[in-house]
């Protein structure tokens, strides 16, 4: 039986998909290889394709996936270029290209391509989110903030975007905005560990120590891990709140979780001194100085020197005062040195020199220190005068 000519013609013009599918039959083995993670096989099959089968979007999608899986970045770039030349509005092509450049840490190129993607669809929250992440990698927090604000406006229910905004607000010291977002998000997700951690950080940065203890307690109720950051903030907040037992336990736990314990030793020292455990306080201050690698070392040395001064251990305090003065040239150290030498040694020559230096350089220091120095200078000179006669 012959099929009428007209029927055959109608069948052909109404079934273009059939011809497209038949034309892509050569790509099916490549799809199967990729589906089973046989990337080398997919690569070989791609290279074996006839030239006429290497100019479709379907081919470009498979080829780019294969090259990326094998780490052939330059080849993948050529494919993406050809793909976007074929269809300059293909969101999939631009997105995959940008993600590859991001993956291989070509952040400027990724930025260019994400910008192109956003020019094609500026209403896509996901694209703004990806741009925000990229801006963070480019160390451009201002750009990241703008991208995340755009993303949040388009998709306000994305908690990850909200968290990034809160982080950036804290970084820029926009505390009111950070706390407002925290309050809003905690109303809908009160058991979110991520939000509670951000609330803890915000309270700690702003030295709202009662809130720090409240948020740390909330995190423990949510079975949060006892991380270094959590124990450190809880310990410091507990010290400032006068809960020295909690301060000691939290700070000691934090010491076990870090290789940089100098600040922890310092707060442990303060806590011990507050409890009149002076020997332990001194030991922790010495530990802070020994472990110290930061600019805070003079603070530790000064606190130890003042303690030793109170204990009348002037010979131990003097080198510490000198070290602090060398670090910051604070005129007040000259006064402390003068007093220490004055108290420790019969010869007042060195003490007199430090008193005079203090009067010369410390005109902005407290009046009582200046007055005491003038008095001692006068008395020492009188004694020296009589001794000279």
Short mmCIF file of C-alpha atoms in Angstrom, two decimals:
data_model
loop_
_atom_site.label_atom_id
_atom_site.label_comp_id
_atom_site.label_asym_id
_atom_site.label_seq_id
_atom_site.Cartn_x
_atom_site.Cartn_y
_atom_site.Cartn_z
CA UNK A 1 0.00 0.00 0.00
CA UNK A 2 1.42 3.38 -0.94
CA UNK A 3 1.32 6.26 1.44
CA UNK A 4 -0.18 9.31 -0.19
CA UNK A 5 2.38 12.07 -0.95
CA UNK A 6 0.39 14.72 0.87
CA UNK A 7 0.28 12.62 4.05
CA UNK A 8 4.05 12.16 4.05
CA UNK A 9 4.58 15.93 3.63
CA UNK A 10 2.24 16.78 6.51
CA UNK A 11 3.98 14.19 8.74
CA UNK A 12 7.38 15.77 8.13
CA UNK A 13 6.43 19.39 8.76
CA UNK A 14 4.53 18.50 11.91
CA UNK A 15 7.33 16.36 13.45
CA UNK A 16 10.55 18.42 13.56
CA UNK A 17 11.36 16.97 16.96
CA UNK A 18 11.76 13.55 15.45
CA UNK A 19 14.42 14.77 13.09
CA UNK A 20 16.14 16.66 15.97
CA UNK A 21 16.19 13.55 18.10
CA UNK A 22 17.51 11.44 15.25
CA UNK A 23 20.13 14.09 14.64
CA UNK A 24 21.27 13.82 18.28
CA UNK A 25 21.47 10.02 18.39
CA UNK A 26 25.27 10.32 18.28
CA UNK A 27 25.21 12.21 21.61
CA UNK A 28 23.38 9.53 23.56
CA UNK A 29 26.49 7.40 24.28
CA UNK A 30 28.17 10.54 25.62
CA UNK A 31 25.20 11.22 27.91
CA UNK A 32 25.38 7.64 29.18
CA UNK A 33 29.12 7.90 29.80
CA UNK A 34 28.69 11.11 31.78
CA UNK A 35 25.81 9.62 33.75
CA UNK A 36 28.12 6.80 34.86
CA UNK A 37 31.05 9.19 35.55
CA UNK A 38 33.14 7.75 32.70
CA UNK A 39 34.61 11.08 31.71
CA UNK A 40 37.55 9.77 29.68
CA UNK A 41 35.15 7.67 27.64
CA UNK A 42 32.91 10.71 27.11
CA UNK A 43 35.98 12.67 26.00
CA UNK A 44 36.91 10.02 23.42
CA UNK A 45 33.35 9.89 22.11
CA UNK A 46 33.23 13.67 21.77
CA UNK A 47 36.42 13.70 19.72
CA UNK A 48 35.05 10.98 17.47
CA UNK A 49 31.93 12.94 16.55
CA UNK A 50 31.64 14.26 13.01
CA UNK A 51 32.08 18.01 12.66
CA UNK A 52 28.43 18.58 11.80
CA UNK A 53 27.40 17.16 15.21
CA UNK A 54 29.67 19.56 17.11
CA UNK A 55 27.70 22.76 16.65
CA UNK A 56 24.55 22.33 18.71
CA UNK A 57 23.64 23.47 22.19
CA UNK A 58 23.24 19.85 23.22
CA UNK A 59 26.80 19.12 22.11
CA UNK A 60 28.16 22.21 23.88
CA UNK A 61 26.41 21.23 27.11
CA UNK A 62 27.91 17.72 27.06
CA UNK A 63 31.35 18.88 25.96
CA UNK A 64 31.60 21.58 28.63
CA UNK A 65 30.53 19.13 31.33
CA UNK A 66 33.14 16.63 30.16
CA UNK A 67 35.98 19.13 29.97
CA UNK A 68 35.15 20.57 33.39
CA UNK A 69 35.03 17.11 34.96
CA UNK A 70 38.46 16.35 33.50
CA UNK A 71 39.86 19.71 34.56
CA UNK A 72 40.41 20.93 30.99
CA UNK A 73 39.59 24.58 31.72
CA UNK A 74 40.92 26.07 28.47
CA UNK A 75 38.96 23.60 26.36
CA UNK A 76 35.85 24.30 28.42
CA UNK A 77 36.31 28.04 27.85
CA UNK A 78 36.40 27.49 24.10
CA UNK A 79 33.17 25.51 24.31
CA UNK A 80 31.45 28.18 26.40
CA UNK A 81 32.59 30.85 23.97
CA UNK A 82 31.16 28.90 21.05
CA UNK A 83 27.98 28.17 22.97
CA UNK A 84 27.36 31.83 23.85
CA UNK A 85 28.25 32.85 20.29
CA UNK A 86 25.54 30.48 19.11
CA UNK A 87 23.03 31.75 21.69
CA UNK A 88 24.07 34.89 23.51
CA UNK A 89 20.98 34.71 25.74
CA UNK A 90 21.57 31.19 27.05
CA UNK A 91 21.44 31.53 30.83
CA UNK A 92 22.67 27.97 31.23
CA UNK A 93 25.81 28.62 29.18
CA UNK A 94 26.70 31.85 30.99
CA UNK A 95 25.96 30.33 34.40
CA UNK A 96 28.11 27.25 33.84
CA UNK A 97 30.93 29.39 32.47
CA UNK A 98 30.86 31.73 35.46
CA UNK A 99 30.78 28.80 37.89
CA UNK A 100 33.81 27.24 36.21
CA UNK A 101 35.82 30.47 36.40
CA UNK A 102 34.83 30.77 40.04
CA UNK A 103 35.91 27.19 40.68
CA UNK A 104 39.37 27.71 39.17
CA UNK A 105 39.68 31.00 41.09
CA UNK A 106 39.64 33.26 38.05
CA UNK A 107 37.51 35.68 40.02
CA UNK A 108 37.78 38.70 37.71
CA UNK A 109 36.66 36.64 34.74
CA UNK A 110 33.87 35.12 36.82
CA UNK A 111 32.78 38.63 37.77
CA UNK A 112 32.61 39.64 34.10
CA UNK A 113 30.47 36.64 33.24
CA UNK A 114 28.17 36.93 36.27
CA UNK A 115 27.66 40.58 35.29
CA UNK A 116 26.61 39.41 31.82
CA UNK A 117 24.26 36.89 33.41
CA UNK A 118 22.64 39.57 35.56
CA UNK A 119 22.24 41.83 32.54
CA UNK A 120 20.17 39.04 30.99
CA UNK A 121 18.08 38.43 34.11
CA UNK A 122 18.35 40.93 36.95
CA UNK A 123 15.29 39.52 38.72
CA UNK A 124 16.91 36.20 39.58
CA UNK A 125 17.74 36.06 43.30
CA UNK A 126 20.03 33.08 42.79
CA UNK A 127 22.25 35.02 40.38
CA UNK A 128 22.58 37.90 42.86
CA UNK A 129 23.39 35.37 45.57
CA UNK A 130 26.17 33.86 43.45
CA UNK A 131 27.52 37.34 42.71
CA UNK A 132 27.57 38.11 46.43
CA UNK A 133 29.56 34.96 47.14
CA UNK A 134 31.99 35.87 44.39
CA UNK A 135 32.43 39.39 45.74
CA UNK A 136 33.41 37.96 49.11
CA UNK A 137 36.08 35.88 47.39
CA UNK A 138 37.25 39.01 45.56
CA UNK A 139 37.57 40.67 48.99
CA UNK A 140 34.98 43.25 48.03
CA UNK A 141 32.58 43.31 51.01
CA UNK A 142 30.85 46.46 49.75
CA UNK A 143 30.00 44.75 46.47
CA UNK A 144 28.94 41.62 48.34
CA UNK A 145 26.63 43.64 50.56
CA UNK A 146 24.93 45.18 47.53
CA UNK A 147 24.46 41.80 45.87
CA UNK A 148 23.05 40.17 48.99
CA UNK A 149 20.66 43.08 49.55
CA UNK A 150 19.37 42.60 45.99
CA UNK A 151 19.09 38.85 46.54
CA UNK A 152 17.24 39.30 49.84
CA UNK A 153 14.74 41.69 48.27
CA UNK A 154 13.96 39.12 45.57
CA UNK A 155 13.98 36.11 47.93
CA UNK A 156 13.52 37.23 51.56
CA UNK A 157 13.00 33.67 52.82
CA UNK A 158 16.52 32.48 51.98
CA UNK A 159 18.04 32.17 55.47
CA UNK A 160 21.58 31.81 54.10
CA UNK A 161 21.33 35.18 52.37
CA UNK A 162 19.95 36.72 55.57
CA UNK A 163 22.92 35.31 57.50
CA UNK A 164 25.39 36.79 55.01
CA UNK A 165 23.73 40.19 55.33
CA UNK A 166 23.93 40.03 59.12
CA UNK A 167 27.61 39.09 58.92
CA UNK A 168 28.38 42.00 56.64
CA UNK A 169 26.37 44.45 58.74
CA UNK A 170 28.45 43.39 61.74
CA UNK A 171 31.65 43.78 59.73
CA UNK A 172 30.67 47.31 58.77
CA UNK A 173 29.54 48.02 62.36
CA UNK A 174 25.95 48.54 61.23
CA UNK A 175 24.74 47.05 64.49
CA UNK A 176 21.19 48.37 64.36
CA UNK A 177 20.62 46.78 60.94
CA UNK A 178 22.22 43.51 62.04
CA UNK A 179 20.15 43.28 65.21
CA UNK A 180 16.97 44.21 63.37
CA UNK A 181 17.51 41.39 60.86
CA UNK A 182 18.40 38.99 63.67
CA UNK A 183 15.24 39.79 65.58
CA UNK A 184 13.10 39.39 62.46
CA UNK A 185 14.64 36.07 61.46
CA UNK A 186 14.69 34.61 64.97
CA UNK A 187 10.94 35.18 65.18
CA UNK A 188 10.46 32.69 62.36
CA UNK A 189 13.45 30.44 63.17
CA UNK A 190 14.05 30.58 66.95
CA UNK A 191 15.91 27.26 66.91
CA UNK A 192 18.36 28.17 64.18
CA UNK A 193 21.90 27.56 65.43
CA UNK A 194 23.30 29.80 62.72
CA UNK A 195 21.12 32.74 63.75
CA UNK A 196 21.87 32.15 67.43
CA UNK A 197 25.59 32.13 66.68
CA UNK A 198 25.23 35.43 64.85
CA UNK A 199 23.22 36.88 67.74
CA UNK A 200 25.99 35.74 70.10
CA UNK A 201 28.64 37.39 67.94
CA UNK A 202 26.67 40.62 67.66
CA UNK A 203 26.18 40.83 71.43
CA UNK A 204 29.86 40.08 72.07
CA UNK A 205 31.12 42.69 69.60
CA UNK A 206 28.88 45.27 71.24
CA UNK A 207 30.00 44.16 74.73
CA UNK A 208 26.44 43.25 75.70
CA UNK A 209 27.69 40.58 78.07
CA UNK A 210 24.36 39.53 79.68
CA UNK A 211 23.02 38.90 76.16
CA UNK A 212 26.16 36.89 75.34
CA UNK A 213 25.45 34.58 78.28
CA UNK A 214 21.80 34.31 77.25
CA UNK A 215 22.66 33.41 73.65
CA UNK A 216 25.36 30.93 74.68
CA UNK A 217 22.86 29.21 76.98
CA UNK A 218 20.38 29.07 74.09
CA UNK A 219 23.00 27.45 71.87
CA UNK A 220 23.76 24.79 74.46
CA UNK A 221 20.04 24.05 74.70
CA UNK A 222 20.14 23.45 70.95
CA UNK A 223 23.02 20.96 71.51
CA UNK A 224 25.58 23.23 69.90
CA UNK A 225 29.16 22.02 69.99
CA UNK A 226 31.49 23.54 72.57
CA UNK A 227 33.61 25.34 69.99
CA UNK A 228 36.55 27.58 70.80
CA UNK A 229 34.64 30.67 69.71
CA UNK A 230 31.61 29.85 71.84
CA UNK A 231 33.62 29.00 74.96
CA UNK A 232 35.84 32.07 74.54
CA UNK A 233 32.92 34.48 74.26
CA UNK A 234 31.04 32.84 77.11
CA UNK A 235 34.13 32.92 79.33
CA UNK A 236 34.93 36.58 78.70
CA UNK A 237 31.27 37.56 79.15
CA UNK A 238 31.08 35.58 82.38
CA UNK A 239 34.14 37.43 83.73
CA UNK A 240 32.60 40.82 82.94
CA UNK A 241 29.35 39.68 84.58
CA UNK A 242 31.18 38.64 87.74
CA UNK A 243 30.47 34.92 87.26
CA UNK A 244 34.05 33.87 87.84
CA UNK A 245 33.38 30.16 88.23
CA UNK A 246 31.77 30.05 84.78
CA UNK A 247 34.53 32.27 83.42
CA UNK A 248 37.21 29.86 84.68
CA UNK A 249 35.54 26.73 83.32
CA UNK A 250 34.69 28.24 79.92
CA UNK A 251 38.10 29.86 79.41
CA UNK A 252 39.97 26.73 80.46
CA UNK A 253 37.89 24.72 78.00
CA UNK A 254 38.69 27.27 75.27
CA UNK A 255 42.42 26.97 76.05
CA UNK A 256 42.18 23.29 75.16
CA UNK A 257 40.62 24.14 71.79
CA UNK A 258 43.18 26.63 70.46
CA UNK A 259 46.86 27.05 69.73
CA UNK A 260 46.67 30.78 70.46
CA UNK A 261 45.66 31.05 74.13
CA UNK A 262 47.24 34.37 75.11
CA UNK A 263 43.96 36.33 75.47
CA UNK A 264 42.40 33.43 77.36
CA UNK A 265 45.31 33.36 79.82
CA UNK A 266 44.88 37.10 80.35
CA UNK A 267 41.19 36.80 81.22
CA UNK A 268 41.89 33.78 83.40
CA UNK A 269 44.42 35.94 85.25
CA UNK A 270 41.86 38.72 85.73
CA UNK A 271 39.31 36.19 86.97
CA UNK A 272 41.77 34.72 89.46
CA UNK A 273 42.77 38.15 90.77
CA UNK A 274 39.07 38.99 91.21
CA UNK A 275 38.78 35.86 93.37
CA UNK A 276 41.92 36.81 95.36
CA UNK A 277 43.73 33.78 93.91
CA UNK A 278 46.76 35.98 93.28
CA UNK A 279 49.34 33.26 92.75
CA UNK A 280 47.19 31.70 90.02
CA UNK A 281 46.58 35.15 88.53
CA UNK A 282 50.30 35.83 88.36
CA UNK A 283 50.92 32.46 86.74
CA UNK A 284 48.32 33.11 84.06
CA UNK A 285 49.74 36.57 83.32
CA UNK A 286 53.19 35.08 82.88
CA UNK A 287 51.67 32.44 80.61
CA UNK A 288 49.97 35.16 78.53
CA UNK A 289 53.28 37.00 78.12
CA UNK A 290 55.08 33.80 77.16
CA UNK A 291 52.41 32.81 74.65
CA UNK A 292 51.96 36.36 73.38
CA UNK A 293 52.36 37.15 69.72
CA UNK A 294 49.97 40.09 69.47
CA UNK A 295 50.18 43.81 70.13
CA UNK A 296 48.51 43.16 73.48
CA UNK A 297 51.71 41.90 75.12
CA UNK A 298 52.42 45.30 76.77
CA UNK A 299 48.96 45.09 78.37
CA UNK A 300 49.84 41.74 79.94
CA UNK A 301 53.23 43.04 81.06
CA UNK A 302 51.73 46.16 82.62
CA UNK A 303 49.12 44.19 84.54
CA UNK A 304 51.81 41.85 85.87
CA UNK A 305 54.09 44.78 86.75
CA UNK A 306 51.31 46.54 88.66
CA UNK A 307 50.56 43.36 90.60
CA UNK A 308 54.23 42.87 91.45
CA UNK A 309 54.43 46.54 92.45
CA UNK A 310 51.57 46.07 94.90
CA UNK A 311 53.40 43.06 96.30
CA UNK A 312 56.53 45.26 96.70
CA UNK A 313 58.43 43.02 94.30
CA UNK A 314 59.97 46.02 92.61
CA UNK A 315 63.00 44.33 91.06
CA UNK A 316 60.63 42.08 89.11
CA UNK A 317 58.32 44.94 88.15
CA UNK A 318 61.06 47.26 86.85
CA UNK A 319 62.02 45.30 83.69
CA UNK A 320 58.35 44.92 82.84
CA UNK A 321 57.74 48.68 83.12
CA UNK A 322 60.76 49.24 80.87
CA UNK A 323 59.44 46.78 78.30
CA UNK A 324 56.06 48.49 78.24
CA UNK A 325 57.69 51.90 77.82
CA UNK A 326 59.79 50.64 74.92
CA UNK A 327 56.60 49.37 73.26
CA UNK A 328 54.41 52.46 73.58
CA UNK A 329 56.50 55.26 75.15
CA UNK A 330 53.73 56.01 77.62
CA UNK A 331 55.00 58.72 80.04
CA UNK A 332 53.12 57.00 82.83
CA UNK A 333 55.67 54.17 82.71
CA UNK A 334 58.34 56.72 83.65
CA UNK A 335 56.34 57.51 86.79
CA UNK A 336 55.99 53.82 87.68
CA UNK A 337 59.71 53.30 87.10
CA UNK A 338 60.55 56.29 89.27
CA UNK A 339 58.43 54.99 92.14
CA UNK A 340 59.80 51.45 91.83
CA UNK A 341 63.41 52.64 91.92
CA UNK A 342 62.52 55.07 94.72
CA UNK A 343 61.07 52.29 96.85
CA UNK A 344 63.67 49.63 96.08
CA UNK A 345 67.04 51.36 96.18
CA UNK A 346 68.79 53.61 98.68
CA UNK A 347 70.47 55.54 95.91
CA UNK A 348 67.85 57.87 94.47
CA UNK A 349 69.79 59.00 91.41
CA UNK A 350 67.92 56.73 88.96
CA UNK A 351 64.57 57.47 90.60
CA UNK A 352 65.25 61.21 90.33
CA UNK A 353 66.04 60.87 86.64
CA UNK A 354 62.77 59.06 85.95
CA UNK A 355 60.77 61.60 87.98
CA UNK A 356 62.28 64.43 85.95
CA UNK A 357 61.64 62.63 82.66
CA UNK A 358 58.05 62.09 83.71
CA UNK A 359 57.53 65.78 84.46
CA UNK A 360 59.02 66.67 81.09
CA UNK A 361 56.98 64.19 79.00
CA UNK A 362 53.88 63.59 81.09
CA UNK A 363 52.20 66.97 81.31
CA UNK A 364 48.87 65.39 80.27
CA UNK A 365 49.01 62.70 82.96
CA UNK A 366 46.90 62.82 86.17
CA UNK A 367 47.62 65.79 88.43
CA UNK A 368 48.29 63.69 91.53
CA UNK A 369 51.14 61.85 89.78
CA UNK A 370 52.69 65.11 88.64
CA UNK A 371 52.35 66.62 92.11
CA UNK A 372 53.86 63.56 93.79
CA UNK A 373 56.78 63.62 91.33
CA UNK A 374 57.53 67.30 92.04
CA UNK A 375 57.41 66.60 95.77
CA UNK A 376 59.80 63.65 95.52
CA UNK A 377 62.19 65.56 93.27
CA UNK A 378 62.34 68.34 95.84
CA UNK A 379 62.89 65.92 98.74
CA UNK A 380 65.53 63.86 96.91
CA UNK A 381 67.47 66.96 95.93
CA UNK A 382 67.41 68.23 99.50
CA UNK A 383 68.81 64.95 100.76
CA UNK A 384 71.46 64.91 98.05
CA UNK A 385 72.40 68.47 98.94
CA UNK A 386 72.90 67.64 102.61
CA UNK A 387 74.83 64.51 101.73
CA UNK A 388 77.13 66.55 99.51
CA UNK A 389 78.02 68.98 102.31
#
